[in-house]
Every structure is written in structure tokens, then in C-alpha cells.
CSV table of C-alpha atoms in Angstrom, one decimal:
chain,number,residue,atom,x,y,z
A,27,UNK,CA,2.9,-40.7,47.9
A,28,UNK,CA,1.6,-44.0,46.8
A,29,UNK,CA,-0.4,-44.3,43.5
A,30,UNK,CA,-1.5,-47.9,43.1
A,31,UNK,CA,-3.6,-49.2,40.2
A,32,UNK,CA,-5.8,-52.3,40.6
A,33,UNK,CA,-6.7,-53.7,37.2
A,34,UNK,CA,-9.5,-56.3,36.8
A,35,UNK,CA,-9.0,-57.8,33.3
A,36,UNK,CA,-12.4,-59.6,33.1
A,37,UNK,CA,-14.2,-56.2,33.3
A,38,UNK,CA,-11.3,-54.1,31.8
A,39,UNK,CA,-11.7,-52.0,34.9
A,40,UNK,CA,-9.0,-49.9,36.7
A,41,UNK,CA,-9.4,-48.6,40.2
A,42,UNK,CA,-6.9,-46.8,42.3
A,43,UNK,CA,-5.6,-46.2,45.8
A,44,UNK,CA,-3.8,-43.0,46.6
A,45,UNK,CA,-1.9,-43.1,49.9
A,46,UNK,CA,0.2,-40.7,52.0
A,47,UNK,CA,2.6,-42.5,54.3
A,48,UNK,CA,3.3,-39.4,56.5
A,49,UNK,CA,-0.4,-39.1,57.5
A,50,UNK,CA,-1.2,-42.8,57.1
A,51,UNK,CA,-4.2,-41.8,55.0
A,52,UNK,CA,-5.5,-43.2,51.7
A,53,UNK,CA,-8.3,-42.6,49.2
A,54,UNK,CA,-9.8,-45.2,46.8
A,55,UNK,CA,-11.1,-44.2,43.4
A,56,UNK,CA,-13.7,-46.2,41.5
A,57,UNK,CA,-13.6,-49.4,43.7
A,58,UNK,CA,-14.9,-52.7,42.4
A,59,UNK,CA,-17.6,-54.3,44.4
A,60,UNK,CA,-15.4,-56.7,46.3
A,61,UNK,CA,-13.1,-54.5,48.3
A,62,UNK,CA,-10.8,-56.8,50.2
A,63,UNK,CA,-7.8,-56.1,48.0
A,64,UNK,CA,-7.9,-52.4,49.0
A,65,UNK,CA,-8.2,-53.2,52.6
A,66,UNK,CA,-5.3,-55.7,52.4
A,67,UNK,CA,-3.1,-53.2,50.5
A,68,UNK,CA,-3.9,-50.5,53.1
A,69,UNK,CA,-3.0,-52.8,56.0
A,70,UNK,CA,0.3,-53.7,54.3
A,71,UNK,CA,1.3,-50.1,54.0
A,72,UNK,CA,-0.1,-49.0,57.4
A,73,UNK,CA,-2.8,-46.8,55.8
A,74,UNK,CA,-6.3,-45.9,56.8
A,75,UNK,CA,-8.8,-45.6,53.9
A,76,UNK,CA,-10.7,-42.4,54.8
A,77,UNK,CA,-12.0,-41.3,51.4
A,78,UNK,CA,-13.7,-43.0,48.5
A,79,UNK,CA,-14.5,-41.4,45.1
A,80,UNK,CA,-16.7,-42.4,42.2
A,81,UNK,CA,-15.7,-40.5,39.1
A,82,UNK,CA,-19.3,-41.2,37.9
A,83,UNK,CA,-22.1,-43.7,38.2
A,84,UNK,CA,-20.5,-46.6,36.3
A,85,UNK,CA,-22.8,-48.5,34.0
A,86,UNK,CA,-20.8,-51.7,33.5
A,87,UNK,CA,-20.1,-52.8,37.1
A,88,UNK,CA,-21.3,-52.3,40.6
A,89,UNK,CA,-19.0,-50.2,42.8
A,90,UNK,CA,-17.9,-50.9,46.4
A,91,UNK,CA,-18.0,-47.4,47.7
A,92,UNK,CA,-20.8,-48.1,50.2
A,93,UNK,CA,-19.0,-51.1,51.6
A,94,UNK,CA,-15.9,-49.1,52.1
A,95,UNK,CA,-18.0,-46.5,53.9
A,96,UNK,CA,-19.5,-49.1,56.1
A,97,UNK,CA,-16.4,-51.2,56.9
A,98,UNK,CA,-13.8,-48.5,57.4
A,99,UNK,CA,-15.8,-45.3,57.8
A,100,UNK,CA,-14.7,-43.7,54.5
A,101,UNK,CA,-16.4,-40.6,53.3
A,102,UNK,CA,-18.0,-40.9,49.9
A,103,UNK,CA,-17.4,-38.2,47.2
A,104,UNK,CA,-19.2,-37.7,44.0
A,105,UNK,CA,-19.4,-34.9,41.4
A,106,UNK,CA,-21.7,-32.1,42.3
A,107,UNK,CA,-24.1,-33.0,39.5
A,108,UNK,CA,-24.7,-36.4,40.9
A,109,UNK,CA,-27.9,-37.5,42.6
A,110,UNK,CA,-27.8,-40.5,44.9
A,111,UNK,CA,-29.9,-42.2,47.5
A,112,UNK,CA,-27.1,-42.1,50.1
A,113,UNK,CA,-25.2,-39.2,51.7
A,114,UNK,CA,-22.1,-38.0,49.9
A,115,UNK,CA,-19.9,-35.0,49.7
A,116,UNK,CA,-20.5,-33.2,46.4
A,117,UNK,CA,-17.4,-32.0,44.5
A,118,UNK,CA,-17.3,-28.9,42.3
A,119,UNK,CA,-14.7,-27.7,39.9
A,120,UNK,CA,-11.5,-26.7,41.6
A,121,UNK,CA,-12.3,-28.1,45.1
A,122,UNK,CA,-9.3,-29.6,46.9
A,123,UNK,CA,-8.8,-32.4,49.4
A,124,UNK,CA,-5.4,-32.7,51.0
A,125,UNK,CA,-4.0,-35.3,53.3
A,126,UNK,CA,-0.3,-35.2,54.3
A,127,UNK,CA,1.8,-34.5,51.2
A,128,UNK,CA,-1.0,-35.5,48.8
A,129,UNK,CA,-3.4,-33.1,47.1
A,130,UNK,CA,-6.4,-34.1,45.1
A,131,UNK,CA,-8.0,-31.4,43.0
A,132,UNK,CA,-11.4,-31.9,41.2
A,133,UNK,CA,-12.2,-31.2,37.6
A,134,UNK,CA,-15.8,-31.5,36.6
A,135,UNK,CA,-15.6,-33.2,33.2
A,136,UNK,CA,-19.1,-34.0,32.0
A,137,UNK,CA,-19.7,-35.8,28.7
A,138,UNK,CA,-19.5,-39.5,29.3
A,139,UNK,CA,-22.1,-38.8,32.0
A,140,UNK,CA,-23.3,-35.4,33.3
A,141,UNK,CA,-21.8,-36.0,36.8
A,142,UNK,CA,-18.4,-37.2,35.6
A,143,UNK,CA,-15.3,-35.8,37.3
A,144,UNK,CA,-11.6,-36.2,36.9
A,145,UNK,CA,-9.1,-36.1,39.8
A,146,UNK,CA,-5.8,-34.3,39.7
A,147,UNK,CA,-3.2,-36.0,41.9
A,148,UNK,CA,-0.4,-33.8,43.3
A,149,UNK,CA,2.7,-35.2,45.1
A,150,UNK,CA,3.6,-32.2,47.2
A,151,UNK,CA,7.0,-33.6,47.9
A,152,UNK,CA,7.8,-33.3,44.2
A,153,UNK,CA,5.8,-30.2,43.1
A,154,UNK,CA,3.0,-28.2,44.5
A,155,UNK,CA,2.0,-26.3,41.4
A,156,UNK,CA,1.8,-29.0,38.8
A,157,UNK,CA,-0.1,-32.3,39.0
A,158,UNK,CA,1.7,-35.6,38.8
A,159,UNK,CA,-1.3,-37.4,37.3
A,160,UNK,CA,-5.0,-37.2,36.4
A,161,UNK,CA,-7.5,-40.0,37.1
A,162,UNK,CA,-9.8,-39.5,34.2
A,163,UNK,CA,-12.6,-42.0,35.0
A,164,UNK,CA,-14.4,-42.6,31.7
A,165,UNK,CA,-13.7,-39.1,30.2
A,166,UNK,CA,-10.4,-39.9,28.6
A,167,UNK,CA,-9.1,-43.4,27.9
A,168,UNK,CA,-5.9,-44.7,26.4
A,169,UNK,CA,-6.7,-44.3,22.7
A,170,UNK,CA,-10.3,-43.3,23.1
A,171,UNK,CA,-12.8,-41.2,25.0
A,172,UNK,CA,-16.0,-42.2,26.9
A,173,UNK,CA,-19.1,-43.1,24.9
A,174,UNK,CA,-21.6,-40.2,25.0
A,175,UNK,CA,-24.9,-42.1,25.2
A,176,UNK,CA,-25.4,-43.0,28.8
A,177,UNK,CA,-27.7,-40.2,30.0
A,178,UNK,CA,-31.4,-40.8,29.4
A,179,UNK,CA,-32.3,-37.1,29.3
A,180,UNK,CA,-29.5,-35.9,27.0
A,181,UNK,CA,-28.8,-36.8,23.4
A,182,UNK,CA,-25.4,-38.3,22.4
A,183,UNK,CA,-24.8,-35.1,20.5
A,184,UNK,CA,-25.3,-33.0,23.6
A,185,UNK,CA,-23.1,-35.2,25.7
A,186,UNK,CA,-20.4,-35.3,23.0
A,187,UNK,CA,-20.3,-31.5,22.9
A,188,UNK,CA,-19.9,-31.4,26.7
A,189,UNK,CA,-17.1,-34.0,26.4
A,190,UNK,CA,-15.3,-31.9,23.9
A,191,UNK,CA,-15.3,-29.0,26.3
A,192,UNK,CA,-14.1,-31.2,29.2
A,193,UNK,CA,-11.2,-32.5,27.1
A,194,UNK,CA,-10.1,-29.2,25.5
A,195,UNK,CA,-10.8,-26.8,28.4
A,196,UNK,CA,-9.9,-29.1,31.4
A,197,UNK,CA,-7.6,-32.0,30.5
A,198,UNK,CA,-5.5,-31.2,27.5
A,199,UNK,CA,-4.3,-27.9,29.0
A,200,UNK,CA,-2.8,-29.8,31.9
A,201,UNK,CA,0.4,-30.4,29.9
A,202,UNK,CA,1.9,-33.2,27.9
A,203,UNK,CA,3.9,-34.8,30.8
A,204,UNK,CA,0.9,-35.3,33.1
A,205,UNK,CA,0.1,-39.0,33.5
A,206,UNK,CA,-3.3,-40.3,32.5
A,207,UNK,CA,-4.9,-43.1,34.5
A,208,UNK,CA,-8.4,-44.0,33.2
A,209,UNK,CA,-11.1,-46.2,34.8
A,210,UNK,CA,-11.2,-48.7,31.9
A,211,UNK,CA,-8.9,-50.4,29.4
A,212,UNK,CA,-9.1,-52.3,26.1
A,213,UNK,CA,-12.2,-54.5,25.9
A,214,UNK,CA,-14.5,-52.2,27.9
A,215,UNK,CA,-17.8,-51.3,26.2
A,216,UNK,CA,-17.5,-47.8,27.6
A,217,UNK,CA,-15.4,-46.9,24.6
A,218,UNK,CA,-14.6,-48.5,21.2
A,219,UNK,CA,-11.0,-48.0,20.2
A,220,UNK,CA,-8.9,-48.3,23.4
A,221,UNK,CA,-5.2,-49.3,23.2
A,222,UNK,CA,-3.8,-52.1,25.3
A,223,UNK,CA,-1.7,-49.9,27.6
A,224,UNK,CA,-3.0,-49.2,31.2
A,225,UNK,CA,-1.4,-45.8,31.6
A,226,UNK,CA,-0.5,-42.9,29.3
A,227,UNK,CA,0.2,-39.1,29.3
A,228,UNK,CA,-1.7,-36.1,28.0
A,229,UNK,CA,1.0,-35.7,25.3
A,230,UNK,CA,0.7,-39.4,24.1
A,231,UNK,CA,-3.0,-39.0,23.9
A,232,UNK,CA,-2.8,-35.8,21.9
A,233,UNK,CA,-0.6,-37.6,19.5
A,234,UNK,CA,-2.2,-41.0,19.3
A,235,UNK,CA,-5.9,-40.8,20.4
A,236,UNK,CA,-8.2,-40.8,17.3
A,237,UNK,CA,-10.8,-38.8,19.1
A,238,UNK,CA,-8.4,-35.9,19.8
A,239,UNK,CA,-7.6,-35.4,16.1
A,240,UNK,CA,-10.9,-33.7,15.4
A,241,UNK,CA,-10.3,-30.2,14.1
A,242,UNK,CA,-13.5,-28.6,15.6
A,243,UNK,CA,-16.2,-29.3,18.1
A,244,UNK,CA,-18.6,-30.1,15.3
A,245,UNK,CA,-16.2,-32.7,13.8
A,246,UNK,CA,-15.6,-34.2,17.2
A,247,UNK,CA,-19.4,-34.6,17.8
A,248,UNK,CA,-19.9,-36.2,14.4
A,249,UNK,CA,-16.9,-38.5,14.9
A,250,UNK,CA,-18.1,-39.6,18.4
A,251,UNK,CA,-21.7,-40.2,17.6
A,252,UNK,CA,-21.3,-42.0,14.3
A,253,UNK,CA,-21.6,-45.8,14.6
A,254,UNK,CA,-21.9,-46.0,18.4
A,255,UNK,CA,-21.7,-49.6,19.6
A,256,UNK,CA,-24.9,-50.8,20.9
A,257,UNK,CA,-25.4,-50.2,24.6
A,258,UNK,CA,-25.9,-53.4,26.7
A,259,UNK,CA,-29.3,-53.5,28.4
A,260,UNK,CA,-27.8,-54.0,31.8
A,261,UNK,CA,-25.9,-50.7,31.7
A,262,UNK,CA,-28.9,-48.6,32.8
A,263,UNK,CA,-29.6,-51.0,35.6
A,264,UNK,CA,-26.0,-51.0,36.9
A,265,UNK,CA,-25.9,-47.2,36.9
A,266,UNK,CA,-29.2,-47.1,38.8
A,267,UNK,CA,-27.9,-49.5,41.4
A,268,UNK,CA,-24.7,-47.4,41.8
A,269,UNK,CA,-27.0,-44.4,42.5
A,270,UNK,CA,-28.9,-46.3,45.2
A,271,UNK,CA,-25.9,-48.4,46.4
A,272,UNK,CA,-25.3,-52.1,46.1
A,273,UNK,CA,-25.6,-54.3,49.2
A,274,UNK,CA,-22.4,-55.8,50.6
A,275,UNK,CA,-21.3,-59.1,49.0
A,276,UNK,CA,-21.3,-60.7,52.5
A,277,UNK,CA,-25.1,-60.1,52.5
A,278,UNK,CA,-25.7,-62.4,49.6
A,279,UNK,CA,-27.2,-65.8,50.7
A,280,UNK,CA,-25.0,-68.9,50.3
A,281,UNK,CA,-25.4,-71.0,47.2
A,282,UNK,CA,-27.5,-74.1,47.6
A,283,UNK,CA,-25.9,-77.3,46.3
A,284,UNK,CA,-28.4,-79.1,44.1
A,285,UNK,CA,-28.8,-82.7,43.1
A,286,UNK,CA,-29.3,-83.4,39.4
A,287,UNK,CA,-33.0,-84.0,40.0
A,288,UNK,CA,-33.3,-80.7,41.9
A,289,UNK,CA,-31.5,-78.9,39.0
A,290,UNK,CA,-33.7,-80.5,36.4
A,291,UNK,CA,-36.8,-79.4,38.3
A,292,UNK,CA,-35.6,-75.8,38.7
A,293,UNK,CA,-34.5,-75.6,35.1
A,294,UNK,CA,-38.0,-76.8,34.0
A,295,UNK,CA,-39.4,-74.0,36.1
A,296,UNK,CA,-37.4,-71.3,34.2
A,297,UNK,CA,-34.0,-71.2,35.9
A,298,UNK,CA,-31.0,-70.8,33.5
A,299,UNK,CA,-28.2,-73.4,33.8
A,300,UNK,CA,-24.9,-71.5,33.3
A,301,UNK,CA,-22.0,-73.8,32.6
A,302,UNK,CA,-18.7,-72.0,33.3
A,303,UNK,CA,-16.3,-74.8,32.5
A,304,UNK,CA,-13.7,-74.4,29.7
A,305,UNK,CA,-15.2,-74.7,26.2
A,306,UNK,CA,-13.7,-78.2,25.3
A,307,UNK,CA,-15.3,-79.7,28.4
A,308,UNK,CA,-18.6,-78.1,27.6
A,309,UNK,CA,-18.5,-79.2,24.0
A,310,UNK,CA,-17.7,-82.8,25.0
A,311,UNK,CA,-20.8,-83.1,27.2
A,312,UNK,CA,-23.2,-80.8,29.1
A,313,UNK,CA,-26.7,-80.5,30.6
A,314,UNK,CA,-29.2,-80.1,27.8
A,315,UNK,CA,-30.3,-76.5,27.5
A,316,UNK,CA,-27.3,-75.1,29.4
A,317,UNK,CA,-25.8,-71.8,28.4
A,318,UNK,CA,-22.0,-71.8,28.2
A,319,UNK,CA,-19.8,-68.8,29.3
A,320,UNK,CA,-16.3,-69.8,30.3
A,321,UNK,CA,-14.6,-68.1,33.2
A,322,UNK,CA,-11.5,-67.5,31.0
A,323,UNK,CA,-12.7,-64.2,29.5
A,324,UNK,CA,-15.2,-61.4,29.9
A,325,UNK,CA,-17.5,-63.8,31.7
A,326,UNK,CA,-19.5,-61.4,33.8
A,327,UNK,CA,-20.0,-58.8,31.0
A,328,UNK,CA,-21.3,-61.5,28.6
A,329,UNK,CA,-23.5,-63.1,31.3
A,330,UNK,CA,-25.1,-59.7,32.0
A,331,UNK,CA,-25.5,-58.9,28.3
A,332,UNK,CA,-27.0,-62.2,27.4
A,333,UNK,CA,-29.0,-63.2,30.5
A,334,UNK,CA,-29.7,-59.8,32.1
A,335,UNK,CA,-29.8,-59.3,35.8
A,336,UNK,CA,-33.1,-60.8,36.9
A,337,UNK,CA,-33.0,-64.5,35.8
A,338,UNK,CA,-32.5,-67.2,38.3
A,339,UNK,CA,-29.1,-68.9,37.7
A,340,UNK,CA,-27.8,-72.4,38.4
A,341,UNK,CA,-24.1,-72.7,38.1
A,342,UNK,CA,-22.0,-75.6,36.8
A,343,UNK,CA,-18.4,-75.3,37.7
A,344,UNK,CA,-15.3,-77.6,37.9
A,345,UNK,CA,-14.7,-77.2,41.7
A,346,UNK,CA,-15.6,-75.1,44.7
A,347,UNK,CA,-13.0,-72.4,43.9
A,348,UNK,CA,-14.4,-71.9,40.4
A,349,UNK,CA,-17.9,-71.8,41.8
A,350,UNK,CA,-17.0,-69.1,44.3
A,351,UNK,CA,-15.2,-67.1,41.5
A,352,UNK,CA,-18.2,-67.5,39.2
A,353,UNK,CA,-20.5,-66.1,41.8
A,354,UNK,CA,-18.3,-63.2,42.7
A,355,UNK,CA,-17.8,-62.2,39.1
A,356,UNK,CA,-21.5,-62.3,38.5
A,357,UNK,CA,-22.2,-60.1,41.5
A,358,UNK,CA,-19.7,-57.5,40.3
A,359,UNK,CA,-22.1,-56.7,37.4
A,360,UNK,CA,-25.3,-57.1,39.5
A,361,UNK,CA,-26.3,-60.7,38.8
A,362,UNK,CA,-27.3,-61.8,42.3
A,363,UNK,CA,-30.1,-64.4,41.7
A,364,UNK,CA,-27.7,-67.4,41.8
A,365,UNK,CA,-30.1,-69.9,43.3
A,366,UNK,CA,-27.9,-73.0,43.2
A,367,UNK,CA,-25.1,-75.0,41.8
A,368,UNK,CA,-24.8,-78.6,40.7
A,369,UNK,CA,-23.4,-80.5,43.6
A,370,UNK,CA,-20.2,-82.2,42.6
A,371,UNK,CA,-20.2,-80.7,39.1
A,372,UNK,CA,-20.7,-82.7,36.0
A,373,UNK,CA,-19.2,-85.8,37.6
A,374,UNK,CA,-22.5,-86.1,39.6
A,375,UNK,CA,-24.6,-86.0,36.5
A,376,UNK,CA,-23.8,-89.7,35.9
A,377,UNK,CA,-25.5,-91.5,33.0
A,378,UNK,CA,-28.2,-88.9,32.6
A,379,UNK,CA,-28.8,-87.5,29.1
A,380,UNK,CA,-26.2,-85.0,27.9
A,381,UNK,CA,-25.8,-82.8,24.9
A,382,UNK,CA,-22.6,-82.1,22.9
A,383,UNK,CA,-21.4,-79.7,20.3
A,384,UNK,CA,-19.0,-80.8,17.5
A,385,UNK,CA,-16.0,-78.7,16.4
A,386,UNK,CA,-15.1,-78.1,12.8
A,387,UNK,CA,-11.8,-76.8,11.4
A,388,UNK,CA,-11.7,-73.9,9.1
A,389,UNK,CA,-10.4,-76.1,6.3
A,390,UNK,CA,-13.4,-78.5,6.6
A,391,UNK,CA,-15.7,-75.5,6.9
A,392,UNK,CA,-14.3,-74.1,3.6
A,393,UNK,CA,-14.9,-77.5,1.9
A,394,UNK,CA,-18.5,-77.7,3.2
A,395,UNK,CA,-19.6,-74.1,2.8
A,396,UNK,CA,-22.4,-74.9,0.4
A,397,UNK,CA,-24.0,-77.3,2.9
A,398,UNK,CA,-23.6,-75.3,6.1
A,399,UNK,CA,-25.2,-72.2,7.4
A,400,UNK,CA,-22.4,-70.0,8.8
A,401,UNK,CA,-23.1,-67.6,11.7
A,402,UNK,CA,-20.5,-64.8,12.3
A,403,UNK,CA,-21.1,-63.5,15.9
A,404,UNK,CA,-18.5,-60.7,15.7
A,405,UNK,CA,-19.5,-57.0,15.7
A,406,UNK,CA,-20.2,-55.0,12.6
A,407,UNK,CA,-16.8,-53.3,12.5
A,408,UNK,CA,-15.1,-56.7,12.6
A,409,UNK,CA,-17.3,-58.0,9.9
A,410,UNK,CA,-16.6,-55.1,7.6
A,411,UNK,CA,-12.9,-55.7,7.9
A,412,UNK,CA,-13.3,-59.2,6.4
A,413,UNK,CA,-15.7,-62.1,6.5
A,414,UNK,CA,-16.7,-65.4,5.0
A,415,UNK,CA,-18.8,-65.0,1.9
A,416,UNK,CA,-22.4,-66.1,2.5
A,417,UNK,CA,-22.0,-65.9,6.3
A,418,UNK,CA,-24.9,-64.5,8.4
A,419,UNK,CA,-23.8,-61.6,10.6
A,420,UNK,CA,-25.5,-62.1,14.0
A,421,UNK,CA,-23.5,-60.3,16.6
A,422,UNK,CA,-23.4,-62.2,19.9
A,423,UNK,CA,-25.3,-59.6,21.9
A,424,UNK,CA,-28.3,-59.8,19.5
A,425,UNK,CA,-27.9,-63.4,18.3
A,426,UNK,CA,-31.0,-64.8,19.9
A,427,UNK,CA,-33.2,-62.3,18.2
A,428,UNK,CA,-32.0,-63.2,14.7
A,429,UNK,CA,-32.1,-67.0,14.7
A,430,UNK,CA,-35.6,-67.2,13.2
A,431,UNK,CA,-34.1,-66.4,9.8
A,432,UNK,CA,-32.2,-69.7,9.7
A,433,UNK,CA,-33.2,-73.1,8.4
A,434,UNK,CA,-33.4,-75.4,11.5
A,435,UNK,CA,-33.0,-78.5,9.3
A,436,UNK,CA,-29.6,-77.5,8.0
A,437,UNK,CA,-26.3,-77.7,9.9
A,438,UNK,CA,-25.0,-74.5,11.5
A,439,UNK,CA,-21.4,-73.5,12.1
A,440,UNK,CA,-20.7,-70.6,14.4
A,441,UNK,CA,-17.5,-68.5,14.5
A,442,UNK,CA,-16.1,-65.3,16.1
A,443,UNK,CA,-12.6,-63.9,16.0
A,444,UNK,CA,-10.8,-66.5,18.1
A,445,UNK,CA,-13.3,-68.8,19.7
A,446,UNK,CA,-14.5,-67.4,23.0
A,447,UNK,CA,-17.7,-65.7,21.8
A,448,UNK,CA,-18.5,-68.5,19.3
A,449,UNK,CA,-18.5,-71.1,22.2
A,450,UNK,CA,-21.1,-69.0,23.9
A,451,UNK,CA,-23.1,-68.5,20.7
A,452,UNK,CA,-23.0,-72.2,19.9
A,453,UNK,CA,-24.7,-73.0,23.3
A,454,UNK,CA,-27.4,-70.4,22.6
A,455,UNK,CA,-28.1,-71.8,19.1
A,456,UNK,CA,-28.3,-75.3,20.4
A,457,UNK,CA,-30.5,-74.1,23.3
A,458,UNK,CA,-32.8,-72.5,20.7
A,459,UNK,CA,-33.6,-76.0,19.3
A,460,UNK,CA,-31.0,-76.4,16.5
A,461,UNK,CA,-29.8,-80.0,16.5
A,462,UNK,CA,-26.7,-79.9,14.3
A,463,UNK,CA,-24.5,-77.1,15.7
A,464,UNK,CA,-20.7,-76.9,15.2
A,465,UNK,CA,-18.2,-74.5,16.6
A,466,UNK,CA,-15.4,-73.3,14.3
A,467,UNK,CA,-12.1,-74.0,15.9
A,468,UNK,CA,-9.9,-70.9,16.0
A,469,UNK,CA,-12.5,-68.6,14.5
A,470,UNK,CA,-11.9,-66.1,11.8
A,471,UNK,CA,-8.3,-65.7,12.9
A,472,UNK,CA,-7.7,-69.3,11.9
A,473,UNK,CA,-9.6,-68.8,8.6
A,474,UNK,CA,-7.4,-65.8,7.7
A,475,UNK,CA,-4.2,-67.6,8.9
A,476,UNK,CA,-4.9,-70.4,6.5
A,477,UNK,CA,-5.3,-67.9,3.6
A,478,UNK,CA,-8.9,-68.8,2.9
A,479,UNK,CA,-11.0,-66.4,0.8
A,480,UNK,CA,-12.7,-63.5,2.5
A,481,UNK,CA,-14.6,-60.5,1.3
A,482,UNK,CA,-14.9,-56.9,2.6
A,483,UNK,CA,-18.0,-54.8,2.3
A,484,UNK,CA,-19.8,-52.1,4.2
A,485,UNK,CA,-23.1,-53.0,5.8
A,486,UNK,CA,-26.0,-51.2,4.3
A,487,UNK,CA,-28.1,-49.5,6.9
A,488,UNK,CA,-31.8,-50.3,7.0
């Protein structure tokens, strides 16, 4: 038996290929939208991908199950509670699919979503009565469980109660030595407290997972529904697209290469210029009004969160390879309206007007605190663990809705934990019309490392 994990760090997404060499058959679980890596792995191991599973309708990325169906003839499987616009084989609790010496057994594990399933993986060469692993989708993570607020017709409390039953009636009884392979890792917005590991066991999760320490269903529901992180607006759209099926990436039109004059005209008509270069290059000089999201990080998730899925996008990248990567990563989350890219990158901009953003060290910020408005773009939980006195908490995902409270005539310094989010935020603040914007080098990590004063306090709910 082959059990191969494919991990996509920028989306904190894990997908899987389960193969049986004796029958030359494979199944793919929760594929990302671009599927070439699964096809290449199958070719290398002389396998035919005949089955493709979605553990649920993912809300944070578009899945490649339809393209696997169309390119290699794989049968699509979903939980029996799923409703989709394409044909699929519904799977109910206890149903089994065997190929060669591999057995896949289905557990219906609603809670993250109503249609969620987990997949028990048996290596029949090793044991036919005990599973080797369970692919838990977004039901059980490493250190966390799935967020219970993604079903429009059920309350978080109802979903959390369902999730409790799925965990305690279906997954925990499997036994401590059964391996746990989830669909997401640390950094995903589908949970809030995931550990960095990519694989665990039922026993490790019983011992270490905060959500499994609840002493009753009632306590579990309270724990899970308190202080839920805000759900990005594109989540509902991605889940809907996964129900209807995303088109193949090869169906997307080629990116038009634009002259500076063409870019300026399209930007004036409402298109968003998205600069994907590293932050130092962007800070040094960029197209006025451009939004900055560097490729080195959770680029696509932040693009979808900040820009949504419907805006027309013009890309600025360092070279053709980064341009292609930018486009693919946007498509993975459903951003498809990339209408062009600056031909030749910023080198083609010439002597035309550019904007810049200064950087400020934490030491200089500390000395100038009385003269500068400080924006902290971290999340509430980070803020409560320590922040700069007098700073304005404006989490990145809601930043643009809160800028009206600031004085446009005073300098602004923006920081996050380490610098990635603040670079994005600085571009948004400048784009909103603030003239004197500075990015705090090293973020709050640098502030704390220098031993500068911080305060801790709980936010008061409105």
C-alpha cells in the first residue's frame, strides 16, 4: 500500500493519494485544483487513478475532483448528505471500497459541515480488522477540530454538537495507535489552534488536542463556539463552486501582457493592480494605488480575503515564472479574473511616477510613539497576548473598514507579528489616501525581542 501526502504550505492544505501496487489502482482524497502532481506520481508508480474523494465541500480552496474525473475517468465520491450539480457516488456510514490489498471504509462525521466524512485506510497485507490510518478531512486536525460555522442553515452550536458525536462516537474509539491524517495544517482558517505537525495519532490527539479535553458535550460546544475567528467572505463562494464544480485550469484564458499605458487605463477603470514582488522591492518603488501581497506566504488566501473573487486583477511580478505561479495560486482559491500583467515587470515602468513606503525600526518607533499613529493588524487573540500601548487594533481582514477613525494628516506606522501582514496592510493604508505610511521592520516579534514595553488586556466586547 502507498499512502502519500501532498502538502501545499501556502494554503496549509493536505491531500492524499492511496495506491495499491498489486492492482495498479489509486484513489486521491481532497485534491487541490491543479492536479498534475497526482498524475505524475501515479505514472511514476504505474498506478491508475480510478477514484477521487472529497471529505466535504471545502471553503478555502477549489478542488480538482472534476478535472481528475475528466482527464483520467476517476469516479467522484462524496458523503451521502452532499448535494452537488454533478454526478457522484454517495457514501454512507460503513460503506467499503476495496482495490487490491487496500480497503477504504467510510465514516460519516458531520460537524465541520453536514456532509463531512472521514476515510479509514486498511492495509490488508498488515491487518484486515484494524485500520492503519484515518483521513479526517476537517473533522479532526492536529491540535484542533474543524470550525463549526460553515453551514448556512445550522447554528454553530448545532454543528458543534454534531462534531462532538462524530469525534467521540466515530474517531476516538478507533484506538490510540491509528494514524491521523487531516486535510489542513497550521495556518489554515478552518481551525484556530493547529500544531505544526502534519500527521498524528488518535492517542496523541486525545492527550494534546485542546478540544478533546472537554468533559461533556455541553462544555465542548461552549469551548468550540466561543470566540470563533471571523469567517472570510470567500469561504461561502468557494464551497458553492466546489458543489457546482470548478472549470479546468487549462480552460482559463491566457494573461494579456499590458504596456504601462494600458495598465494605467485599466486601473482607472477599476482594475486592481496586485504587486506580488518581495516586500523590500515593493517598498522601494511601486505603481501608485497598487496592492501588495508577496508570493512568499499565504498569498492566495490573503488575496481572496482582501480582494474577493470578482475584481479584475492586473499582476506585477518579477519574471514569467512568478507570473505563472501568481496566477495558479489565485486560481486555487477561485480568483480567475486576472485580466493582464505588466509586460516586463517594473523595469518597463521607466520614469513614470512611483510610490514608496518607508520602513521604521522598532527602536525608532518607540522613540516617536507620541507622534505616530500605530496600527496593529494582528488578530484579537494575538493582541490580547501583548501589544504596544496606544496602538489601534485593526486586524488585516477588516483593516479597510476601520481607517476612517484615523487622522490622515498624521504619520502612520503599521505592524503585525513578523512583517508579512503589515506589508500588505501598509499598501492598503497608502492606497486609501494616507501619505505618510511606514512599515515596522520585524513587527511585534522585533518589539518584544528588544524588550520594549508592552501591555496585556482583554478586548471589551461591544
